[in-house]
XYZ file of C-alpha atoms in Angstrom:
372
model
C 24.651 -5.974 2.048
C 25.645 -2.380 2.749
C 25.225 -0.449 5.987
C 22.882 1.929 4.158
C 19.971 1.408 6.556
C 22.165 2.166 9.549
C 23.549 5.262 7.813
C 19.995 6.316 6.991
C 19.053 5.980 10.657
C 22.188 7.872 11.694
C 21.128 10.739 9.409
C 17.903 11.075 11.400
C 15.583 9.132 9.097
C 13.258 6.722 10.910
C 12.787 3.558 8.825
C 9.256 2.186 8.907
C 7.875 -0.838 7.066
C 4.892 -0.183 4.804
C 3.312 -3.604 5.252
C 1.722 -5.867 7.832
C 0.195 -9.335 7.887
C -0.491 -11.955 10.527
C 2.118 -14.236 8.978
C 4.725 -11.469 9.264
C 3.872 -11.220 12.961
C 3.646 -14.900 13.876
C 6.654 -16.045 11.834
C 8.972 -13.662 13.673
C 9.680 -11.751 10.453
C 8.630 -8.387 11.877
C 10.822 -8.876 14.943
C 13.694 -9.855 12.650
C 13.317 -6.697 10.542
C 13.375 -4.619 13.720
C 16.452 -6.442 14.970
C 18.438 -6.591 11.722
C 17.125 -3.927 9.308
C 16.698 -0.908 11.591
C 12.909 -0.912 11.166
C 11.349 1.198 13.929
C 7.702 1.448 12.855
C 4.949 -0.027 10.688
C 2.312 1.537 8.465
C -0.803 -0.147 7.128
C -3.543 0.920 4.731
C -6.704 -0.676 3.292
C -4.771 -2.095 0.317
C -2.223 -3.776 2.613
C -4.954 -5.397 4.724
C -6.899 -6.459 1.637
C -3.832 -8.274 0.324
C -2.955 -9.822 3.696
C -6.393 -11.085 4.678
C -7.369 -12.215 1.183
C -4.274 -14.438 1.166
C -5.931 -16.305 4.024
C -2.632 -17.014 5.754
C -3.180 -17.207 9.506
C -6.720 -15.838 9.614
C -8.734 -19.086 9.370
C -9.438 -19.684 13.057
C -10.407 -16.098 13.792
C -12.691 -16.022 10.742
C -14.321 -19.287 11.879
C -14.891 -17.842 15.372
C -16.346 -14.643 13.916
C -18.603 -16.674 11.623
C -19.830 -18.706 14.612
C -20.712 -15.469 16.391
C -22.529 -14.222 13.276
C -20.838 -10.828 13.409
C -21.284 -8.351 10.583
C -18.572 -8.186 7.945
C -17.639 -4.653 9.073
C -17.161 -5.854 12.643
C -15.161 -8.852 11.424
C -12.756 -6.631 9.477
C -12.212 -4.392 12.478
C -11.638 -7.349 14.808
C -9.081 -8.838 12.409
C -7.186 -5.653 11.536
C -7.037 -4.312 15.090
C -5.756 -7.689 16.308
C -2.850 -7.472 13.849
C -2.100 -3.870 14.780
C -2.254 -4.686 18.496
C 0.175 -7.597 18.114
C 2.549 -5.522 15.981
C 2.363 -2.696 18.538
C 3.371 -5.131 21.280
C 6.398 -6.250 19.249
C 7.398 -2.613 18.709
C 6.722 -1.525 22.289
C 10.378 -1.626 23.439
C 11.267 0.844 20.658
C 8.371 3.066 21.637
C 9.634 3.115 25.215
C 13.279 3.709 24.277
C 12.456 6.596 21.900
C 9.973 8.221 24.325
C 7.077 7.573 21.952
C 8.693 8.896 18.804
C 9.008 5.534 17.057
C 7.854 1.971 17.745
C 4.579 3.021 16.150
C 1.922 1.126 14.165
C -0.608 2.996 12.015
C -4.192 1.941 11.278
C -6.529 3.825 8.966
C -10.087 4.975 9.504
C -12.607 3.416 7.131
C -11.768 5.050 3.764
C -15.479 5.370 2.987
C -15.587 8.103 5.655
C -12.934 10.289 3.975
C -15.391 13.102 3.266
C -17.289 12.938 6.565
C -15.660 14.825 9.438
C -17.954 13.664 12.248
C -17.794 9.995 11.259
C -13.989 10.166 10.876
C -13.618 11.506 14.421
C -15.949 8.822 15.782
C -14.060 6.091 13.926
C -10.685 7.390 15.134
C -11.880 7.287 18.749
C -13.247 3.771 18.236
C -10.010 2.501 16.664
C -7.888 3.975 19.445
C -10.149 2.230 21.979
C -10.166 -1.083 20.084
C -6.402 -1.330 19.615
C -5.788 0.040 23.096
C -2.046 0.505 22.709
C -0.241 3.812 23.361
C 2.019 3.287 20.332
C -0.811 3.377 17.789
C -1.242 6.121 15.208
C -4.718 6.585 13.738
C -4.535 7.396 10.033
C -6.800 10.194 8.823
C -6.773 11.255 5.151
C -5.839 14.847 4.344
C -9.114 15.613 2.591
C -10.938 18.880 3.274
C -13.200 16.964 5.656
C -10.179 15.304 7.224
C -8.559 18.571 8.332
C -11.036 19.477 11.122
C -11.093 15.803 12.110
C -7.306 15.935 12.631
C -7.681 18.944 14.926
C -10.473 17.300 16.909
C -8.703 13.943 17.307
C -5.352 15.499 18.270
C -7.267 17.756 20.676
C -8.560 14.628 22.399
C -5.005 13.369 22.906
C -5.081 10.685 20.194
C -1.918 10.437 18.061
C -2.467 10.708 14.302
C -0.807 9.748 11.031
C -2.198 12.112 8.396
C -2.251 10.283 5.069
C -2.727 10.992 1.353
C -0.945 14.363 1.257
C 0.119 15.365 -2.246
C 0.127 19.164 -2.400
C 2.241 21.747 -0.614
C -0.809 23.858 0.160
C -2.645 20.924 1.712
C 0.473 19.997 3.684
C 0.520 23.450 5.243
C -3.161 23.026 6.110
C -2.323 19.684 7.742
C 0.385 21.252 9.891
C -2.027 24.034 10.832
C -4.663 21.434 11.802
C -2.094 19.652 13.962
C -1.034 22.833 15.764
C -4.692 23.759 16.311
C -5.254 20.305 17.802
C -2.295 20.718 20.137
C -3.621 24.111 21.239
C -6.989 22.494 21.923
C -5.337 19.699 23.911
C -3.297 22.206 25.879
C -6.434 24.180 26.752
C -8.019 20.932 27.959
C -5.057 20.317 30.260
C -3.702 17.302 28.374
C -0.024 16.340 28.436
C 1.259 17.409 25.015
C 4.378 15.270 25.338
C 2.126 12.201 24.983
C 0.681 13.301 21.614
C 2.548 12.411 18.421
C 1.893 12.801 14.718
C 3.405 12.216 11.302
C 2.290 13.733 8.006
C 2.452 11.215 5.156
C 3.539 13.058 2.029
C 3.148 10.781 -1.006
C 6.029 10.684 -3.447
C 6.113 8.216 -6.352
C 2.546 8.809 -7.518
C 3.454 12.422 -8.304
C 6.098 11.267 -10.782
C 3.779 8.654 -12.245
C 1.131 11.249 -13.122
C 3.433 14.083 -14.180
C 5.729 11.769 -16.188
C 2.681 10.528 -18.083
C 1.830 14.105 -19.036
C 5.447 14.866 -19.937
C 5.464 11.824 -22.250
C 2.334 13.157 -23.943
C 4.113 16.459 -24.618
C 7.062 14.448 -25.891
C 9.627 17.208 -26.418
C 13.247 16.894 -25.308
C 12.561 19.586 -22.721
C 9.635 17.575 -21.352
C 11.576 14.312 -21.270
C 14.426 15.997 -19.381
C 12.022 16.766 -16.531
C 10.870 13.184 -16.020
C 11.516 11.791 -12.553
C 12.123 15.212 -10.992
C 8.727 16.505 -9.868
C 8.138 14.073 -6.989
C 11.482 14.774 -5.325
C 11.079 18.510 -5.874
C 7.617 18.421 -4.320
C 8.794 16.456 -1.273
C 11.838 18.664 -0.764
C 9.674 21.794 -0.770
C 7.414 20.070 1.757
C 10.420 19.723 4.050
C 11.143 23.434 3.578
C 7.571 24.151 4.696
C 8.056 21.849 7.698
C 11.212 23.729 8.729
C 9.368 27.024 8.438
C 6.276 26.024 10.430
C 8.220 24.300 13.199
C 10.465 27.303 13.744
C 7.538 29.752 14.058
C 6.460 31.656 17.163
C 3.234 29.633 17.219
C 5.230 26.431 17.438
C 7.597 27.876 20.041
C 4.689 28.328 22.470
C 3.710 24.674 22.032
C 7.314 23.567 22.225
C 7.566 25.184 25.656
C 4.593 23.003 26.659
C 6.637 19.929 25.606
C 4.752 19.274 22.353
C 6.254 17.031 19.662
C 6.910 18.136 16.107
C 4.759 16.492 13.450
C 7.398 14.690 11.396
C 7.183 14.530 7.606
C 6.797 10.910 6.480
C 7.725 9.952 2.919
C 5.070 7.519 1.705
C 4.607 5.748 -1.622
C 8.379 5.303 -1.842
C 8.382 2.214 -4.051
C 9.628 3.193 -7.517
C 7.002 2.634 -10.217
C 9.204 3.323 -13.271
C 11.917 0.673 -13.827
C 14.022 3.314 -15.586
C 14.688 4.928 -12.179
C 16.978 3.546 -9.491
C 14.943 1.485 -7.061
C 16.186 3.477 -4.059
C 15.396 6.897 -5.586
C 12.728 7.954 -3.079
C 14.884 6.896 -0.145
C 18.449 8.066 -0.768
C 17.343 11.338 -2.406
C 15.038 12.255 0.491
C 17.395 12.184 3.456
C 17.056 14.833 6.157
C 16.865 14.802 9.957
C 13.504 14.395 11.639
C 11.865 12.502 8.777
C 10.286 9.071 8.444
C 10.510 6.886 5.334
C 7.983 4.070 5.192
C 9.072 1.473 2.644
C 7.534 -1.595 1.070
C 9.756 -4.587 1.757
C 11.248 -4.607 -1.761
C 12.435 -1.009 -1.320
C 13.791 -1.794 2.145
C 15.762 -4.722 0.744
C 17.043 -2.693 -2.222
C 18.246 0.060 0.108
C 19.952 -2.474 2.380
C 21.601 -4.158 -0.612
C 22.879 -1.233 -2.684
C 21.531 2.047 -1.315
C 24.053 4.896 -1.350
C 23.358 7.211 1.553
C 25.510 10.304 1.162
C 24.074 12.518 3.884
C 21.378 15.189 3.758
C 19.910 15.323 0.232
C 17.078 17.786 0.947
C 18.338 20.964 2.586
C 20.055 23.237 0.115
C 17.946 21.970 -2.817
C 14.945 24.261 -2.449
C 15.718 26.716 -5.249
C 16.408 23.875 -7.672
C 13.196 22.152 -6.602
C 11.181 25.320 -7.230
C 12.805 25.723 -10.635
C 11.914 22.144 -11.588
C 8.269 22.514 -10.620
C 8.136 25.872 -12.426
C 9.558 24.229 -15.554
C 6.838 21.575 -15.427
C 4.183 24.288 -15.059
C 5.584 26.247 -18.017
C 4.943 23.208 -20.203
C 1.242 23.546 -19.414
C 0.988 20.884 -16.716
C -1.200 22.165 -13.882
C 0.214 21.342 -10.447
C -3.158 21.962 -8.800
C -4.884 19.627 -11.248
C -2.317 16.866 -10.681
C -2.408 16.944 -6.877
C -6.217 17.084 -6.715
C -6.454 14.149 -9.118
C -3.986 12.166 -7.005
C -5.901 12.887 -3.790
C -9.192 11.824 -5.396
C -7.610 8.681 -6.844
C -5.928 7.872 -3.531
C -9.230 7.936 -1.657
C -10.930 5.931 -4.430
C -8.185 3.264 -4.492
C -8.311 2.742 -0.720
C -12.098 2.619 -0.822
C -11.992 0.045 -3.641
C -9.503 -2.080 -1.665
C -11.728 -1.845 1.410
C -14.789 -2.890 -0.606
C -12.848 -5.834 -2.070
C -11.831 -6.814 1.453
C -15.438 -6.622 2.636
C -16.598 -8.851 -0.223
C -13.902 -11.495 0.201
C -14.325 -11.558 3.989
C -18.101 -11.816 3.718
C -17.695 -14.799 1.392
C -15.380 -16.473 3.927
C -17.783 -15.796 6.805
C -20.611 -17.368 4.826
C -18.472 -20.372 3.907
C -17.436 -20.922 7.508
C -20.842 -20.265 9.068
C -21.930 -23.288 11.129
C -25.019 -25.164 9.983
C -28.216 -24.170 11.768
C -29.309 -26.627 14.475
């Protein structure tokens, strides 16, 4: 094993685990990753919970109790997922305290079926924050058009947020604007801005997956030479936007009120194409003030053979622009790609949630006690 994870942390990258299950909590595995692999946070999503709960490992007694109480399947899912997030938050609490709230965080997502409903998203975010009832929780809100005003409203109420499913640079700027507007709202309400935190989850690998597919269709040498470059270029330009926004006069006023920067979080960092190095979206996206949330396989690969050589983002902006321009000149529409990825992202999470509802409902029916 290398010291790559320590070097990554030393470079200012917070390492979060993109996975959670009851077995990971109760077996001591999560505590071990925190202790030995420099993990300082956890992210979840509907797909992660669908996989964890459908495996059945560790959920039997709670499901039986819920079945006995005849709760609805929606209530059952929320009771199960918030219990896992609460327990994980307790394990991470010492890190939360030692980093003054920056890390030691666990994220839980609003119902993905609400992604295009602002009012319902806000209501769900408030409910989740109340249900988990831990200060080191981040409520995940998707960066849809309807999600943007929800982000402002929820931040304005003093609830910390992980903004998810960001693919485009334009939408990322809108997310940062929504965050700043929320902080301004919180400040006007007299809230302590130092208590409010946020990350913006900028998705990486899916960009390459979609653009590489289109480059393969074009099939020229020029097109093939651009494979595997768009996702990194996109993320690096997102960091440039982050540097710009959080050095603005608008931010300076909030900074004086002890507000926290909304850190860029690299999500979807597992490599989909086996032709690429399995640490690509980790070692090539190193810069201070970022978070990288990794599936366990990526975490292990980075620990085993990751080569962390310092900052691999700043100083690359012109090259990144040139690479995205080259993709556009081949007739691949950036706007079309990022909108497709956002739509697919919402649909995939909704499908996972629906699968989870179905499998949980079947378990509740199976475990339901016989009528007296």
